Coordinates of C-alpha atoms and ligand atoms in Angstrom, one line a residue:
K1 CA -29.4 -36.4 -30.2
S2 CA -27.7 -36.4 -26.8
T3 CA -30.0 -33.7 -25.6
R4 CA -33.0 -35.9 -26.3
K5 CA -31.2 -38.9 -24.8
T6 CA -30.5 -37.2 -21.4
K7 CA -33.7 -35.2 -21.5
K8 CA -31.9 -32.0 -20.6
N9 CA -33.6 -28.7 -21.1
L10 CA -30.6 -26.8 -22.4
P11 CA -30.9 -23.1 -23.2
P12 CA -31.8 -22.5 -26.9
G13 CA -29.1 -22.1 -29.4
P14 CA -28.5 -21.9 -33.1
P15 CA -28.3 -25.0 -35.3
R16 CA -24.8 -26.6 -35.3
L17 CA -22.6 -28.4 -37.7
P18 CA -21.2 -31.9 -37.0
I19 CA -17.8 -31.9 -35.3
I20 CA -17.2 -28.1 -35.2
G21 CA -20.6 -27.2 -33.7
N22 CA -21.0 -23.4 -33.8
L23 CA -17.3 -22.5 -34.0
H24 CA -17.7 -21.3 -37.6
Q25 CA -20.2 -18.7 -36.4
L26 CA -17.9 -16.9 -34.1
G27 CA -15.8 -15.1 -36.7
S28 CA -13.0 -12.7 -35.9
K29 CA -15.1 -10.7 -33.4
P30 CA -16.8 -13.4 -31.2
H31 CA -18.4 -10.9 -28.9
R32 CA -20.3 -9.3 -31.8
S33 CA -21.2 -12.6 -33.4
M34 CA -22.5 -13.9 -30.0
F35 CA -24.5 -10.7 -29.6
K36 CA -26.2 -11.2 -32.9
L37 CA -26.9 -14.9 -32.2
S38 CA -28.3 -14.1 -28.8
E39 CA -30.8 -11.6 -30.4
K40 CA -32.3 -14.6 -32.2
N41 CA -31.8 -17.3 -29.6
G42 CA -32.2 -15.6 -26.3
P43 CA -30.3 -14.0 -23.4
L44 CA -29.1 -17.4 -22.1
M45 CA -27.9 -19.3 -25.2
S46 CA -26.3 -22.6 -25.8
L47 CA -23.4 -22.9 -28.2
K48 CA -21.4 -26.0 -29.0
L49 CA -17.7 -25.2 -29.6
G50 CA -16.2 -28.4 -31.0
N51 CA -16.5 -30.8 -28.2
V52 CA -17.3 -28.2 -25.5
S53 CA -20.8 -27.2 -24.3
T54 CA -21.0 -23.5 -23.6
V55 CA -23.6 -21.1 -22.5
V56 CA -23.5 -17.3 -23.2
A57 CA -25.3 -14.8 -20.9
S58 CA -26.0 -11.5 -22.6
T59 CA -28.4 -9.4 -20.5
P60 CA -28.1 -7.9 -17.0
E61 CA -30.7 -10.4 -15.7
T62 CA -29.0 -13.6 -17.0
V63 CA -25.6 -12.2 -16.1
K64 CA -26.8 -11.5 -12.5
D65 CA -27.8 -15.2 -12.3
V66 CA -24.3 -16.2 -13.3
L67 CA -22.2 -13.7 -11.4
K68 CA -24.4 -13.3 -8.3
T69 CA -27.2 -15.8 -7.7
F70 CA -25.1 -18.8 -8.8
D71 CA -21.7 -17.2 -8.4
V72 CA -20.3 -19.9 -6.2
D73 CA -21.1 -22.6 -8.7
C74 CA -20.1 -20.6 -11.8
C75 CA -16.8 -19.1 -10.6
S76 CA -14.4 -21.8 -11.5
R77 CA -12.3 -21.5 -14.7
P78 CA -12.3 -24.2 -17.4
Y79 CA -9.0 -25.9 -18.3
S80 CA -7.6 -24.1 -21.3
T81 CA -4.4 -25.5 -22.8
Y82 CA -2.5 -22.3 -23.5
A83 CA -3.7 -20.4 -20.4
A84 CA -2.4 -23.5 -18.4
R85 CA 1.0 -23.2 -20.1
L86 CA 1.4 -19.5 -19.6
S87 CA 0.2 -19.6 -16.0
Y88 CA 2.7 -22.4 -15.0
N89 CA -0.1 -24.9 -14.9
R90 CA -2.8 -22.6 -13.4
N91 CA -0.7 -21.6 -10.4
D92 CA -1.9 -18.0 -10.9
L93 CA -5.1 -16.2 -9.8
S94 CA -6.8 -15.5 -13.2
F95 CA -6.9 -19.1 -14.6
S96 CA -6.9 -21.1 -11.4
P97 CA -9.9 -23.2 -10.7
Y98 CA -12.1 -22.2 -7.8
S99 CA -10.2 -23.8 -5.0
K100 CA -8.6 -23.3 -1.6
Y101 CA -5.4 -22.1 -3.2
W102 CA -7.3 -19.5 -5.3
R103 CA -9.2 -18.3 -2.1
E104 CA -5.9 -17.8 -0.2
L105 CA -4.4 -15.9 -3.1
R106 CA -7.5 -13.8 -3.5
K107 CA -7.4 -12.8 0.2
L108 CA -3.9 -11.6 -0.3
T109 CA -4.9 -9.3 -3.1
V110 CA -7.9 -7.9 -1.2
I111 CA -5.8 -7.0 1.8
D112 CA -3.1 -5.7 -0.4
T113 CA -4.9 -3.6 -3.0
A114 CA -6.4 -0.9 -0.8
K115 CA -3.1 -0.4 1.0
R116 CA -1.0 -0.6 -2.2
V117 CA -3.1 1.8 -4.2
K118 CA -2.2 4.6 -1.8
S119 CA 1.3 3.5 -0.7
F120 CA 2.6 3.3 -4.3
G121 CA 1.3 6.7 -5.2
H122 CA 4.9 8.0 -5.5
I123 CA 5.8 5.4 -8.1
R124 CA 2.8 6.5 -10.2
E125 CA 3.7 10.1 -9.8
E126 CA 7.3 9.7 -10.8
E127 CA 6.5 7.6 -13.9
V128 CA 3.7 9.9 -15.0
A129 CA 6.1 12.9 -14.6
S130 CA 8.7 11.3 -16.8
F131 CA 5.9 10.4 -19.3
V132 CA 4.9 14.1 -19.3
D133 CA 8.5 15.1 -20.0
F134 CA 8.5 12.8 -23.0
I135 CA 5.2 14.3 -24.3
R136 CA 6.7 17.8 -23.7
Q137 CA 9.7 16.9 -26.0
S138 CA 7.4 15.5 -28.6
A139 CA 5.3 18.7 -28.5
S140 CA 8.4 20.9 -28.9
L141 CA 9.4 18.9 -32.0
E142 CA 5.7 18.7 -33.2
K143 CA 6.1 14.9 -33.2
Q144 CA 3.1 12.6 -33.1
V145 CA 2.8 10.2 -30.1
N146 CA 1.6 6.6 -30.6
F147 CA -0.7 6.3 -27.6
N148 CA -1.1 2.5 -27.7
L149 CA 2.7 2.1 -27.4
K150 CA 3.5 5.0 -25.1
F151 CA 0.7 4.3 -22.6
M152 CA 1.7 0.7 -22.6
K153 CA 5.3 1.7 -21.7
L154 CA 4.1 4.0 -18.9
S155 CA 1.9 1.2 -17.5
A156 CA 4.7 -1.4 -17.8
S157 CA 7.1 1.0 -16.1
V158 CA 4.7 1.4 -13.1
I159 CA 3.9 -2.3 -12.9
C160 CA 7.5 -3.4 -13.1
R161 CA 8.5 -1.1 -10.2
L162 CA 5.4 -1.9 -8.2
G163 CA 5.3 -5.7 -8.8
F164 CA 8.9 -6.6 -9.7
G165 CA 10.8 -4.0 -7.8
M166 CA 12.8 -3.1 -10.9
S167 CA 12.8 -0.6 -13.7
L168 CA 11.5 -1.6 -17.1
E169 CA 14.4 0.3 -18.6
G170 CA 17.5 -1.9 -19.0
S171 CA 15.5 -5.1 -18.2
K172 CA 15.1 -8.1 -20.5
L173 CA 11.6 -7.0 -21.4
E174 CA 12.5 -3.4 -22.4
I175 CA 12.7 -3.9 -26.1
T176 CA 10.0 -6.5 -26.5
Y177 CA 7.4 -5.8 -23.7
D178 CA 4.7 -4.7 -26.1
E179 CA 5.1 -7.7 -28.4
V180 CA 5.3 -10.1 -25.5
I181 CA 2.2 -8.7 -23.7
Q182 CA 0.2 -8.4 -26.9
G183 CA 1.2 -11.9 -27.9
I184 CA 0.2 -13.2 -24.5
M185 CA -3.2 -11.5 -24.8
E186 CA -3.7 -12.9 -28.3
V187 CA -2.9 -16.4 -27.2
L188 CA -5.1 -16.2 -24.1
G189 CA -8.0 -14.7 -26.0
S190 CA -7.9 -17.2 -28.9
F191 CA -10.4 -20.0 -29.4
A192 CA -7.7 -22.6 -29.4
A193 CA -8.4 -25.9 -31.3
A194 CA -6.6 -27.8 -28.5
D195 CA -9.4 -26.8 -26.1
F196 CA -12.3 -27.8 -28.4
F197 CA -10.9 -30.9 -30.3
P198 CA -9.1 -33.2 -27.8
I199 CA -7.3 -35.3 -30.3
I200 CA -6.5 -33.3 -33.4
G201 CA -6.7 -29.9 -31.8
K202 CA -3.0 -29.7 -30.8
L203 CA -2.0 -30.6 -34.4
I204 CA -4.3 -27.8 -35.8
D205 CA -2.7 -25.3 -33.4
R206 CA 0.7 -26.3 -34.6
L207 CA -0.4 -25.7 -38.2
T208 CA -2.0 -22.3 -37.4
G209 CA 1.0 -21.2 -35.5
L210 CA -0.8 -20.7 -32.1
H211 CA 1.3 -23.4 -30.4
G212 CA 4.6 -21.8 -31.6
K213 CA 3.4 -18.3 -30.6
C214 CA 2.6 -19.5 -27.1
E215 CA 6.0 -21.1 -26.7
K216 CA 7.7 -17.9 -28.0
V217 CA 6.0 -15.6 -25.6
F218 CA 6.3 -18.0 -22.7
Q219 CA 10.1 -18.1 -23.2
A220 CA 10.4 -14.3 -23.3
M221 CA 8.2 -14.0 -20.2
D222 CA 10.0 -16.7 -18.3
T223 CA 13.4 -15.2 -19.0
F224 CA 12.2 -11.9 -17.7
F225 CA 10.7 -13.5 -14.5
D226 CA 14.1 -15.3 -13.9
E227 CA 15.9 -12.0 -14.2
A228 CA 13.5 -10.2 -11.8
I229 CA 13.7 -13.0 -9.3
K230 CA 17.5 -13.2 -9.5
C231 CA 17.7 -9.5 -8.8
H232 CA 15.9 -10.1 -5.5
L233 CA 18.0 -13.2 -4.6
D234 CA 21.2 -11.2 -5.3
D235 CA 20.2 -8.1 -3.4
E236 CA 18.3 -8.9 -0.2
S237 CA 17.8 -5.2 0.6
I238 CA 14.9 -5.2 -2.0
K239 CA 12.0 -5.7 0.3
D240 CA 9.0 -3.7 -0.6
D241 CA 7.4 -5.4 -3.6
I242 CA 5.5 -8.4 -4.7
I243 CA 8.4 -10.6 -5.7
A244 CA 10.0 -10.1 -2.3
L245 CA 6.8 -11.1 -0.6
L246 CA 6.5 -14.3 -2.8
L247 CA 10.1 -15.3 -2.1
K248 CA 9.4 -15.0 1.6
M249 CA 6.5 -17.4 1.0
E250 CA 8.7 -19.8 -0.9
R251 CA 11.1 -19.8 2.0
G252 CA 8.3 -20.5 4.4
E253 CA 8.9 -17.2 6.3
I254 CA 5.3 -16.2 5.6
G255 CA 2.4 -18.6 5.0
L256 CA -0.2 -18.7 2.4
G257 CA -2.8 -20.7 4.3
E258 CA -1.7 -24.3 4.2
F259 CA 0.2 -23.8 0.9
Q260 CA 4.0 -23.9 0.4
L261 CA 4.8 -21.8 -2.7
S262 CA 7.1 -23.2 -5.3
R263 CA 9.0 -21.2 -8.0
N264 CA 6.2 -22.1 -10.4
H265 CA 3.6 -20.6 -8.1
T266 CA 5.6 -17.4 -7.8
K267 CA 5.9 -17.2 -11.6
G268 CA 2.2 -17.9 -12.1
I269 CA 1.3 -15.1 -9.8
L270 CA 3.8 -12.8 -11.6
L271 CA 1.9 -13.6 -14.9
D272 CA -1.2 -12.0 -13.4
I273 CA 0.6 -8.8 -12.6
L274 CA 2.4 -8.6 -15.9
V275 CA -0.6 -9.4 -18.1
A276 CA -3.6 -8.2 -16.1
G277 CA -1.9 -5.1 -14.9
I278 CA -0.2 -3.6 -17.9
D279 CA -2.4 -3.8 -21.0
T280 CA -5.7 -3.1 -19.3
S281 CA -4.8 0.3 -17.9
A282 CA -2.9 1.4 -21.0
Q283 CA -5.7 0.5 -23.4
T284 CA -8.3 2.1 -21.3
A285 CA -6.4 5.4 -21.4
T286 CA -5.9 5.0 -25.2
W287 CA -9.7 4.5 -25.7
V288 CA -10.4 7.6 -23.6
M289 CA -8.1 9.8 -25.7
T290 CA -9.6 8.2 -28.9
H291 CA -13.1 9.2 -27.9
L292 CA -12.0 12.7 -26.7
I293 CA -10.3 13.5 -30.0
S294 CA -13.3 12.2 -31.9
N295 CA -15.6 14.4 -29.8
P296 CA -14.3 18.0 -29.7
R297 CA -17.3 19.1 -27.6
V298 CA -16.5 16.6 -24.9
M299 CA -12.7 17.3 -25.1
N300 CA -13.4 21.0 -24.5
K301 CA -15.7 20.4 -21.6
V302 CA -13.4 18.0 -19.8
Q303 CA -10.3 20.2 -20.3
T304 CA -12.2 23.2 -18.9
E305 CA -13.2 21.2 -15.9
V306 CA -9.6 19.8 -15.3
R307 CA -8.1 23.3 -15.7
E308 CA -10.6 24.9 -13.4
V309 CA -10.0 22.3 -10.7
V310 CA -6.2 22.0 -11.0
K311 CA -5.7 25.8 -11.6
N312 CA -2.0 26.6 -11.5
K313 CA -0.8 23.8 -9.3
D314 CA 2.4 22.1 -10.4
N315 CA 1.7 18.9 -8.5
I316 CA -1.6 17.2 -9.3
T317 CA -2.8 15.1 -6.4
E318 CA -5.4 12.4 -6.0
D319 CA -7.5 14.9 -4.0
D320 CA -7.8 17.0 -7.1
I321 CA -8.9 14.0 -9.1
E322 CA -11.7 13.4 -6.6
Q323 CA -13.4 16.6 -7.7
L324 CA -13.3 15.9 -11.4
K325 CA -16.9 14.7 -11.9
Y326 CA -17.1 15.1 -15.7
L327 CA -13.7 13.3 -16.2
K328 CA -15.1 10.4 -14.2
M329 CA -18.2 10.3 -16.5
V330 CA -15.9 10.4 -19.6
I331 CA -14.0 7.4 -18.2
K332 CA -17.1 5.5 -17.3
E333 CA -18.6 6.1 -20.8
T334 CA -15.3 4.9 -22.3
L335 CA -15.5 1.7 -20.2
R336 CA -19.1 1.3 -21.3
I337 CA -18.5 1.7 -25.0
N338 CA -15.1 -0.1 -25.1
P339 CA -14.9 -2.5 -22.2
L340 CA -11.6 -4.3 -22.5
V341 CA -12.4 -7.8 -21.5
L342 CA -15.4 -8.3 -23.7
L343 CA -16.4 -11.8 -22.7
L344 CA -14.8 -11.7 -19.2
I345 CA -12.5 -14.7 -18.5
P346 CA -14.5 -17.9 -19.3
R347 CA -16.1 -19.6 -16.3
E348 CA -17.2 -23.2 -15.7
A349 CA -20.2 -24.7 -14.0
S350 CA -18.8 -26.8 -11.1
K351 CA -22.0 -28.8 -10.7
D352 CA -25.3 -29.4 -12.6
L353 CA -27.3 -26.2 -12.3
K354 CA -30.8 -24.9 -13.2
I355 CA -30.9 -21.3 -14.3
R356 CA -34.1 -19.7 -15.5
G357 CA -35.6 -23.2 -15.9
Y358 CA -32.8 -24.4 -18.1
D359 CA -30.3 -27.1 -17.3
I360 CA -26.7 -26.1 -17.2
P361 CA -24.7 -29.4 -16.9
K362 CA -21.5 -29.6 -14.8
N363 CA -18.4 -28.5 -16.8
T364 CA -20.3 -26.3 -19.2
W365 CA -18.2 -23.2 -20.1
I366 CA -19.9 -19.9 -19.4
Y367 CA -19.3 -16.7 -21.3
V368 CA -20.5 -13.4 -20.0
N369 CA -21.0 -11.1 -23.0
V370 CA -20.2 -7.7 -21.5
W371 CA -20.1 -6.1 -24.9
A372 CA -23.7 -7.1 -25.6
I373 CA -24.9 -5.6 -22.4
H374 CA -23.0 -2.3 -22.9
R375 CA -24.4 -2.0 -26.5
N376 CA -28.0 -3.1 -25.7
P377 CA -30.4 -0.3 -26.9
N378 CA -32.9 -1.4 -24.3
I379 CA -30.5 -0.5 -21.5
W380 CA -28.5 2.4 -23.1
K381 CA -30.2 4.9 -25.4
D382 CA -28.2 5.3 -28.6
P383 CA -25.6 2.8 -27.4
G384 CA -23.0 3.4 -30.1
A385 CA -22.8 7.1 -29.3
F386 CA -20.2 8.5 -26.9
I387 CA -22.3 10.6 -24.4
P388 CA -20.7 11.0 -21.0
E389 CA -23.7 13.1 -19.9
R390 CA -25.8 9.9 -19.7
F391 CA -24.2 9.4 -16.3
V392 CA -25.5 12.7 -14.9
D393 CA -28.0 11.7 -12.2
N394 CA -27.4 8.1 -13.0
E395 CA -25.9 6.0 -10.2
I396 CA -24.8 3.1 -12.4
D397 CA -21.1 2.4 -11.8
Y398 CA -18.5 -0.1 -12.8
K399 CA -17.7 -1.3 -9.3
G400 CA -19.5 -4.7 -9.6
L401 CA -22.9 -3.8 -8.2
N402 CA -24.7 -2.9 -11.4
F403 CA -25.1 -5.6 -14.0
E404 CA -25.5 -3.0 -16.8
L405 CA -21.9 -1.9 -16.5
L406 CA -19.4 -4.7 -16.1
A407 CA -16.0 -3.5 -17.2
F408 CA -14.4 -5.1 -14.2
G409 CA -16.8 -8.0 -13.9
S410 CA -18.6 -8.8 -10.6
G411 CA -18.8 -11.4 -7.9
R412 CA -16.0 -13.6 -6.6
R413 CA -13.9 -13.3 -9.7
M414 CA -14.2 -9.5 -10.1
C415 CA -11.0 -7.7 -11.0
P416 CA -8.9 -7.2 -7.9
G417 CA -6.8 -4.6 -9.6
M418 CA -9.5 -2.0 -10.3
G419 CA -8.1 0.5 -7.8
V420 CA -4.5 0.2 -9.0
G421 CA -5.5 0.4 -12.7
M422 CA -7.9 3.3 -12.3
A423 CA -5.5 5.3 -10.2
L424 CA -3.0 5.3 -13.0
V425 CA -5.6 6.0 -15.7
H426 CA -6.9 9.0 -13.8
L427 CA -3.5 10.5 -13.0
T428 CA -2.3 10.1 -16.5
L429 CA -5.3 11.6 -18.2
V430 CA -5.5 14.6 -15.8
N431 CA -1.9 15.4 -16.6
L432 CA -2.4 15.1 -20.4
L433 CA -5.6 17.2 -20.4
Y434 CA -4.3 19.9 -18.1
R435 CA -0.8 20.4 -19.6
F436 CA -1.4 19.8 -23.3
D437 CA -3.8 20.4 -26.1
W438 CA -4.1 17.7 -28.7
K439 CA -4.4 17.6 -32.5
L440 CA -4.7 15.0 -35.2
P441 CA -1.8 14.4 -37.7
E442 CA -1.8 16.6 -40.8
G443 CA -4.7 15.9 -43.2
M444 CA -6.7 13.9 -40.7
E445 CA -10.1 15.0 -39.4
T446 CA -12.2 14.0 -36.4
R447 CA -14.4 11.7 -38.6
D448 CA -11.3 9.8 -39.8
V449 CA -10.4 8.5 -36.3
D450 CA -10.9 4.7 -36.5
L451 CA -12.9 3.2 -33.6
E452 CA -12.5 -0.5 -34.4
E453 CA -11.5 -2.8 -31.7
S454 CA -9.2 -5.8 -32.2
Y455 CA -10.0 -9.2 -30.5
G456 CA -8.0 -10.9 -27.7
L457 CA -8.4 -11.5 -24.0
V458 CA -8.1 -7.7 -23.8
C459 CA -9.4 -5.8 -26.8
P460 CA -7.4 -2.7 -27.7
K461 CA -8.0 -0.2 -30.5
K462 CA -7.1 -2.0 -33.7
I463 CA -5.3 0.9 -35.4
P464 CA -2.9 2.8 -33.0
L465 CA -4.0 6.3 -32.0
E466 CA -1.5 8.9 -33.1
L467 CA -1.9 12.5 -31.8
I468 CA 0.3 15.6 -31.7
P469 CA 0.6 17.3 -28.4
V470 CA 0.7 21.1 -28.2
I471 CA 2.2 22.8 -25.2
T472 CA -0.1 25.1 -23.3
K473 CA 1.0 27.8 -20.9
R474 CA 0.6 25.4 -18.0
T475 CA 3.4 23.1 -19.1
Ligands
HEM501 C1 -8.5 -0.4 -16.3 C2 -7.9 -1.5 -15.9 C3 -8.5 -2.9 -15.7 C4 -9.6 -3.5 -16.3 C5 -10.6 -2.8 -17.2 C6 -9.7 -4.8 -15.8 C7 -10.7 -5.7 -16.0 C8 -10.8 -7.0 -15.6 C9 -11.8 -8.0 -15.9 C10 -13.0 -7.7 -16.7 C11 -11.5 -9.2 -15.3 C12 -12.3 -10.5 -15.4 C13 -13.3 -10.7 -14.3 C14 -14.1 -12.0 -14.5 O1 -13.6 -12.9 -15.1 O2 -15.2 -12.0 -13.9 C15 -10.3 -9.0 -14.6 C16 -9.7 -9.9 -13.8 C17 -8.5 -9.8 -13.2 N1 -7.7 -8.6 -13.1 FE1 -8.2 -6.8 -13.9 N2 -8.6 -5.1 -15.0 C18 -7.8 -3.9 -14.9 C19 -6.7 -3.7 -14.2 C20 -6.0 -4.7 -13.4 C21 -4.8 -4.5 -12.7 C22 -4.0 -3.2 -12.7 C23 -4.5 -5.7 -12.1 C24 -3.3 -6.1 -11.2 C25 -2.3 -5.4 -11.0 C26 -5.5 -6.6 -12.5 C27 -5.6 -8.0 -12.1 C28 -6.6 -8.8 -12.4 C29 -6.6 -10.3 -12.0 C30 -5.5 -11.0 -11.1 C31 -7.8 -10.8 -12.5 C32 -8.3 -12.3 -12.3 C33 -9.1 -12.4 -11.0 C34 -9.6 -13.8 -10.7 O3 -9.8 -14.6 -11.6 O4 -9.8 -14.1 -9.5 N3 -6.5 -6.0 -13.3 N4 -9.8 -7.7 -14.7

């Protein structure tokens, strides 16, 4: 009715129900449901989610429109109740609207990332070395390793030292970090009633438990941030990490453009590091090992390459990694078949737009269905199969220039942590593939390995991957 009244030419979309619109069609795997709906309704599709008008882009062409041609008008973030709560009222980078504050913060990460990736190499190396020790012990006891948990612990240890200047061990987060981080991801990835039904939504979320879950993870996270900040206030010799930098900004010793940081800004920024930094790298590494154990041919080929390049060196360096062409294809193929942020973080049109002849009114939420692009048979032959060789003589990369592969997004909001994340993923995998062989638990065969993803802001493997390490001569 309202479409006719305003004469807007909205992108086509499936029929909707009163009040809930198309929410009932999203199911437990919204990326898959949106993919199916877009096959019928087109690559730029309208959905009404309760009260909120949304558009879903599902092909490289329409995504290029959103992330490149109209990037500046599509790169704000919509207000989302629980993201606002967890980010101390959008004082972070990920959920902040497109604004001067966001631009200042973003500049900081750009300058910082390249420098930090290299300068914190020693932290990665030390943490990976102690991870290798743990795997060695498991191998000597023939004990299986839960990759989802152990990679998360490794990633959390690196990020805690890099970002918070403290060890995960002995901290307030040590026992519960996996629950807290997964909880945050679930809350942030959920289609919350409060966002789509302004009046009764909050009540619905109380009944479903989403509100309570958000409060619980917020309290755990906040206590940890207080602990980390207190450490820095008590010991002024801690200088070389992100909290130290943010505290200097709070005290006005360093500026962030015209902004004076408050404690809530500091904590909002810490949320980015905690959430965006830990789960993503850990789950990428888990997916790589999952595909390798399911494809013995690929496992054999990548181990042969790693062992030839590294030879008998005890210390594996980042120069060695540079030469590992096939390993890079394996990781790229993993990011294609299991990108972690399947719908990117939602965007919002900051003014009325016309894309491909369709009207996109101001404040429309925009989803980019990365999963649909990565599984599109017109782009990728046999898209469900794990074939790293598809990247031989194929220049497509995940660095934001190719709209066929968008594991880190593209444009102004593209992931600023790609370098840090991938450095850890590479170093970890090289060590695991060089020093150990891997087998499935007793009674399991390759075809039994489950490949189902779960759904959240980040989508990890649903059933944890458990493998038994076997010591090779090299360890
Ligand atoms: C393999 C690891 C990683 C993957 C696959 C990944 C993927 C992504 C994706 C897809 C986005 C959304 C982009 C968009 O909405 O257009 C994103 C955003 C972001 N990532 Fe990453 N990420 C990884 C590691 C990291 C790390 C290690 C950090 C920081 C230490 C980080 C920090 C962020 C931040 C702050 C944003 C929000 C940027 C903004 O809205 O301006 N990421 N990431």
